[in-house]
Amino acid sequence: MRPTVHDVARAAGVGLATVDRVLNDRPGVRQATAERVKAAVDRLGFVRDASAAALARKRIDTLAFLIPDGPSDFMHRLEAEVRAAGQRLAGRRVNIDIRSVPPFDGEALAAALRGLDTEKVAGVALVATEAAAVRAELCRLNAAGVPVVTLVSDAPRFPRHRYVGIDNVAAGRTAASLIGQFLGGRAGRIVVVAGSMLVRDHVERRMGFDQVISGQYPRLQASVTLEGRDERAATRQALSECLQREGDIVGLYNIGAGLEGILDVLSALPAEARPVVVAHELNDVTRAALESGLIHAVINQDIGHEIRSAIRVLRAQIDGTPLVAGQETIRIEIYLRDNLP
């Protein structure tokens, strides 16, 4: 049977209250006594049951999720997964607090972080925007001992405990390989459509894309980047003007979530004039576009896995329990018309 706190107390020759103070890093225990308790924990192989400990202390952990609102279907589905996770955790002493923030707006994100009370919030998950004001607020949370995970888009130079999401550089490299292989040696220009180049996930995807195009497909040029802020009308206008200006485009990589505007333009072109298109995230729109042949491949990430992982990471940080590293790896998925689930 697994050793209990009673076993630890007996082995260390102390009371249960002393064991509890040591396990929870609370003051009031002499150094020598604390070392004796820790030695007993190691000798017995005691593993703390964080859920039982929280229940005994009547603690409820509030996890704040800061999710961008706006037109992005991906972010809407991300928020829906957070809400579903909150319902699953009901009665398990975890409270999920969802806060919406404007997309691509560092100052608004910083203001939302500023509104978090470090005495009431046990952990924070956010889609990061690299702004000085955001960094300052993450430093405040870090100083207060509140763990933070970044979702989807990382900010590695900022104080955070872990990034939960796909490798966005690898995703961009994958998109470039797919377009290059679909084009089969053709020469020409590629358009890259982003929501905003102010967010790291879009920058990293573009970086990976350029690495492969320039290194493996010298006959292709990915010199045009459009920003549509994931908005249908803005993306449609930017792409229409680009095609009129640039002429023949053989490939298109949609980094962000503005696919509806792209499809508006592509559907008006004759089939022989349409570029090879790779987009992100499998949803109703991308599924229909794959089935109709308007796009050729979709790079997907499992949103439900990301949210479950973010919660596991935060709870592990809060409770001081280990993680299974492989369980928290978010993998890149590739869908073609032929392997749609």
Coordinates of C-alpha atoms in Angstrom, one line a residue, residues 39-299:
A39 CA 14.2 12.4 4.9
A40 CA 11.2 10.2 6.0
V41 CA 9.3 11.3 2.9
D42 CA 12.2 10.2 0.7
R43 CA 12.8 7.0 2.6
L44 CA 9.2 5.9 2.4
G45 CA 8.6 7.0 -1.2
F46 CA 5.7 9.1 0.0
V47 CA 3.7 10.8 -2.8
R48 CA 1.5 13.6 -1.8
D49 CA -2.2 13.4 -2.9
A50 CA -2.7 17.0 -3.9
S51 CA -6.5 16.6 -4.4
A52 CA -7.0 15.1 -1.0
A53 CA -4.8 17.8 0.6
A54 CA -6.8 20.6 -1.1
L55 CA -10.0 19.0 0.0
A56 CA -8.8 18.7 3.6
R57 CA -7.9 22.4 3.6
K58 CA -11.2 23.3 1.8
R59 CA -9.1 25.1 -0.8
I60 CA -10.6 26.0 -4.2
D61 CA -8.1 26.9 -6.9
T62 CA -9.2 29.5 -9.4
L63 CA -7.5 29.2 -12.8
A64 CA -7.9 32.3 -15.0
F65 CA -7.9 31.8 -18.8
L66 CA -7.4 35.0 -20.9
I67 CA -8.8 34.2 -24.4
P68 CA -8.9 36.6 -27.4
D69 CA -12.4 37.3 -28.7
G70 CA -13.1 38.6 -32.2
P71 CA -13.8 36.8 -35.4
S72 CA -11.5 33.8 -35.0
D73 CA -13.3 30.5 -35.0
F74 CA -10.2 28.9 -33.5
M75 CA -10.4 31.2 -30.5
H76 CA -14.1 30.6 -30.1
R77 CA -13.5 26.9 -30.0
L78 CA -10.6 27.4 -27.6
E79 CA -12.9 29.2 -25.2
A80 CA -15.6 26.5 -25.6
E81 CA -13.0 23.8 -24.6
V82 CA -12.1 25.9 -21.5
R83 CA -15.8 26.1 -20.6
A84 CA -16.2 22.3 -21.1
A85 CA -13.2 21.7 -18.9
G86 CA -14.7 23.9 -16.2
Q87 CA -17.9 21.8 -16.2
R88 CA -15.9 18.6 -15.9
L89 CA -14.0 20.0 -13.0
A90 CA -17.1 21.1 -11.1
G91 CA -17.0 19.6 -7.6
R92 CA -13.3 19.0 -7.8
R93 CA -12.3 22.2 -6.0
V94 CA -11.2 23.9 -9.2
N95 CA -12.8 27.1 -10.6
I96 CA -12.3 28.2 -14.2
D97 CA -12.5 32.0 -14.7
I98 CA -12.6 32.9 -18.4
R99 CA -11.8 36.5 -19.4
S100 CA -12.1 37.8 -23.0
V101 CA -9.6 40.2 -24.4
P102 CA -9.3 42.0 -27.8
P103 CA -7.1 40.1 -30.2
F104 CA -3.6 41.3 -31.1
D105 CA -3.8 44.0 -28.4
G106 CA -0.9 44.0 -25.9
E107 CA -2.2 46.9 -23.8
A108 CA -5.6 45.2 -23.5
L109 CA -4.0 42.0 -22.5
A110 CA -1.9 43.7 -19.9
A111 CA -5.0 45.5 -18.5
A112 CA -6.7 42.1 -18.1
L113 CA -3.7 40.7 -16.3
R114 CA -3.6 43.7 -14.1
G115 CA -7.1 43.0 -13.0
L116 CA -6.1 39.6 -11.6
D117 CA -5.9 39.5 -7.8
T118 CA -2.9 37.3 -6.9
E119 CA -4.6 36.5 -3.6
K120 CA -7.5 34.9 -5.4
V121 CA -6.0 33.5 -8.6
A122 CA -4.0 30.3 -8.3
G123 CA -2.8 30.0 -11.9
V124 CA -3.1 31.8 -15.3
A125 CA -3.3 30.7 -18.9
L126 CA -3.1 33.2 -21.7
V127 CA -2.6 33.5 -25.5
A128 CA 0.5 35.7 -25.3
T129 CA 1.2 39.0 -27.0
E130 CA 4.8 40.2 -26.7
A131 CA 4.4 43.7 -25.2
A132 CA 6.3 45.4 -22.5
A133 CA 3.2 46.0 -20.5
V134 CA 2.4 42.3 -20.6
R135 CA 5.9 41.4 -19.5
A136 CA 5.5 43.7 -16.4
E137 CA 2.2 42.0 -15.4
L138 CA 3.7 38.5 -15.8
C139 CA 6.6 39.6 -13.6
R140 CA 4.1 40.7 -11.0
L141 CA 2.3 37.3 -11.1
N142 CA 5.7 35.5 -11.0
A143 CA 6.8 37.5 -8.0
A144 CA 3.5 36.5 -6.2
G145 CA 4.1 32.8 -6.9
V146 CA 1.2 32.5 -9.4
P147 CA 2.2 30.0 -12.2
V148 CA 1.5 31.1 -15.8
V149 CA 1.3 29.0 -19.0
T150 CA 1.2 30.4 -22.5
L151 CA -1.3 28.9 -24.9
V152 CA -1.0 28.6 -28.7
S153 CA 1.4 31.6 -29.0
D154 CA 4.5 31.7 -26.7
A155 CA 6.5 34.5 -25.1
P156 CA 9.7 32.7 -24.1
R157 CA 11.5 35.9 -23.0
F158 CA 8.7 36.6 -20.5
P159 CA 8.4 34.9 -17.1
R160 CA 6.1 31.9 -17.6
H161 CA 6.3 28.3 -16.4
R162 CA 5.5 26.5 -19.6
Y163 CA 4.3 26.9 -23.2
V164 CA 1.4 24.6 -24.3
G165 CA 0.9 24.4 -28.0
I166 CA 2.4 23.1 -31.2
D167 CA 5.9 23.9 -32.4
N168 CA 5.0 26.8 -34.6
V169 CA 8.3 26.9 -36.5
A170 CA 7.9 23.2 -37.3
A171 CA 4.3 24.0 -38.4
G172 CA 5.6 26.6 -40.9
R173 CA 8.2 24.2 -42.2
T174 CA 5.6 21.6 -42.7
A175 CA 3.4 24.0 -44.6
A176 CA 6.3 24.9 -46.9
S177 CA 7.1 21.3 -47.6
L178 CA 3.5 20.5 -48.4
I179 CA 3.2 23.5 -50.9
G180 CA 6.6 22.7 -52.4
Q181 CA 5.7 19.1 -53.0
F182 CA 2.2 19.9 -54.3
L183 CA 3.7 22.3 -56.8
G184 CA 6.0 19.6 -58.1
G185 CA 8.9 21.8 -59.3
R186 CA 6.9 24.7 -60.6
A187 CA 8.3 28.2 -60.2
G188 CA 6.5 31.2 -59.0
R189 CA 5.5 33.4 -56.1
I190 CA 3.8 32.4 -52.8
V191 CA 1.6 34.7 -50.7
V192 CA 1.6 34.3 -46.9
V193 CA -1.5 35.5 -45.2
A194 CA -1.3 36.3 -41.4
G195 CA -3.6 37.7 -38.8
S196 CA -0.8 39.9 -37.4
M197 CA 2.9 39.7 -37.4
L198 CA 2.9 41.1 -33.9
V199 CA 2.1 37.7 -32.4
R200 CA 4.8 35.1 -32.0
D201 CA 3.0 32.1 -33.4
H202 CA 2.5 33.8 -36.7
V203 CA 6.0 35.1 -36.8
E204 CA 7.4 31.6 -36.0
R205 CA 5.3 30.0 -38.6
R206 CA 6.5 32.5 -41.2
M207 CA 10.1 31.9 -40.1
G208 CA 9.8 28.1 -40.5
F209 CA 8.1 28.5 -43.8
D210 CA 10.9 30.8 -45.2
Q211 CA 13.6 28.3 -44.0
V212 CA 12.2 25.5 -46.1
I213 CA 11.2 27.5 -49.2
S214 CA 14.6 29.3 -49.4
G215 CA 16.6 26.2 -48.6
Q216 CA 14.7 23.5 -50.5
Y217 CA 12.6 25.2 -53.2
P218 CA 14.8 27.9 -54.8
R219 CA 12.4 28.3 -57.7
L220 CA 9.7 29.5 -55.3
Q221 CA 9.5 33.0 -53.8
A222 CA 7.6 33.7 -50.6
S223 CA 8.1 37.5 -50.7
V224 CA 4.6 38.7 -50.0
T225 CA 3.0 38.9 -46.6
L226 CA -0.5 40.1 -46.0
E227 CA -2.1 40.9 -42.6
G228 CA -5.9 40.6 -42.3
R229 CA -6.2 40.5 -38.5
D230 CA -8.3 37.3 -39.0
E231 CA -11.1 39.4 -40.3
R232 CA -13.0 38.2 -43.4
A233 CA -13.5 41.5 -45.2
A234 CA -10.0 42.8 -44.5
T235 CA -8.4 39.6 -45.7
R236 CA -10.6 39.4 -48.8
Q237 CA -9.6 43.0 -49.8
A238 CA -5.9 42.5 -49.1
L239 CA -5.7 39.3 -51.1
S240 CA -7.8 40.7 -54.0
E241 CA -5.5 43.7 -54.3
C242 CA -2.4 41.5 -54.0
L243 CA -3.5 39.3 -56.9
Q244 CA -4.2 42.3 -59.1
R245 CA -0.8 43.8 -58.2
E246 CA 1.4 40.6 -58.3
G247 CA -0.3 38.7 -61.1
D248 CA 0.2 34.9 -61.1
I249 CA 0.5 33.4 -57.6
V250 CA 1.2 29.6 -57.4
G251 CA 0.9 29.1 -53.7
L252 CA -0.7 30.5 -50.6
Y253 CA -0.1 29.8 -46.9
N254 CA -2.7 31.0 -44.5
I255 CA -1.0 31.3 -41.1
G256 CA -4.0 32.6 -39.2
A257 CA -7.7 32.4 -39.1
G258 CA -8.9 34.6 -42.0
L259 CA -9.7 31.7 -44.4
E260 CA -13.2 32.8 -45.2
G261 CA -11.9 36.0 -46.9
I262 CA -9.4 33.9 -48.8
L263 CA -12.1 31.5 -50.0
D264 CA -14.2 34.4 -51.2
V265 CA -11.4 35.3 -53.6
L266 CA -10.4 31.8 -54.6
S267 CA -13.9 30.7 -55.4
A268 CA -14.2 33.5 -57.9
L269 CA -11.1 32.4 -59.8
P270 CA -11.1 29.7 -62.6
A271 CA -9.8 26.4 -61.3
E272 CA -6.7 26.5 -63.4
A273 CA -5.7 29.9 -61.9
R274 CA -6.1 28.9 -58.2
P275 CA -2.9 28.5 -56.1
V276 CA -2.0 25.6 -53.9
V277 CA -3.3 26.5 -50.5
V278 CA -2.3 25.2 -47.0
A279 CA -4.2 26.5 -44.0
H280 CA -4.4 26.0 -40.3
E281 CA -7.0 24.3 -38.0
L282 CA -9.6 21.7 -39.0
N283 CA -13.1 23.1 -38.7
D284 CA -16.3 23.3 -40.7
V285 CA -14.9 25.9 -43.1
T286 CA -11.6 24.2 -43.7
R287 CA -13.3 20.8 -44.0
A288 CA -15.6 22.0 -46.7
A289 CA -12.7 23.8 -48.5
L290 CA -10.7 20.5 -48.5
E291 CA -13.6 18.5 -49.8
S292 CA -14.3 21.1 -52.6
G293 CA -10.6 21.3 -53.6
L294 CA -10.3 25.0 -52.8
I295 CA -7.5 24.2 -50.4
H296 CA -5.1 21.3 -50.4
A297 CA -4.0 20.6 -46.8
V298 CA -4.8 21.7 -43.2
I299 CA -2.3 21.8 -40.3

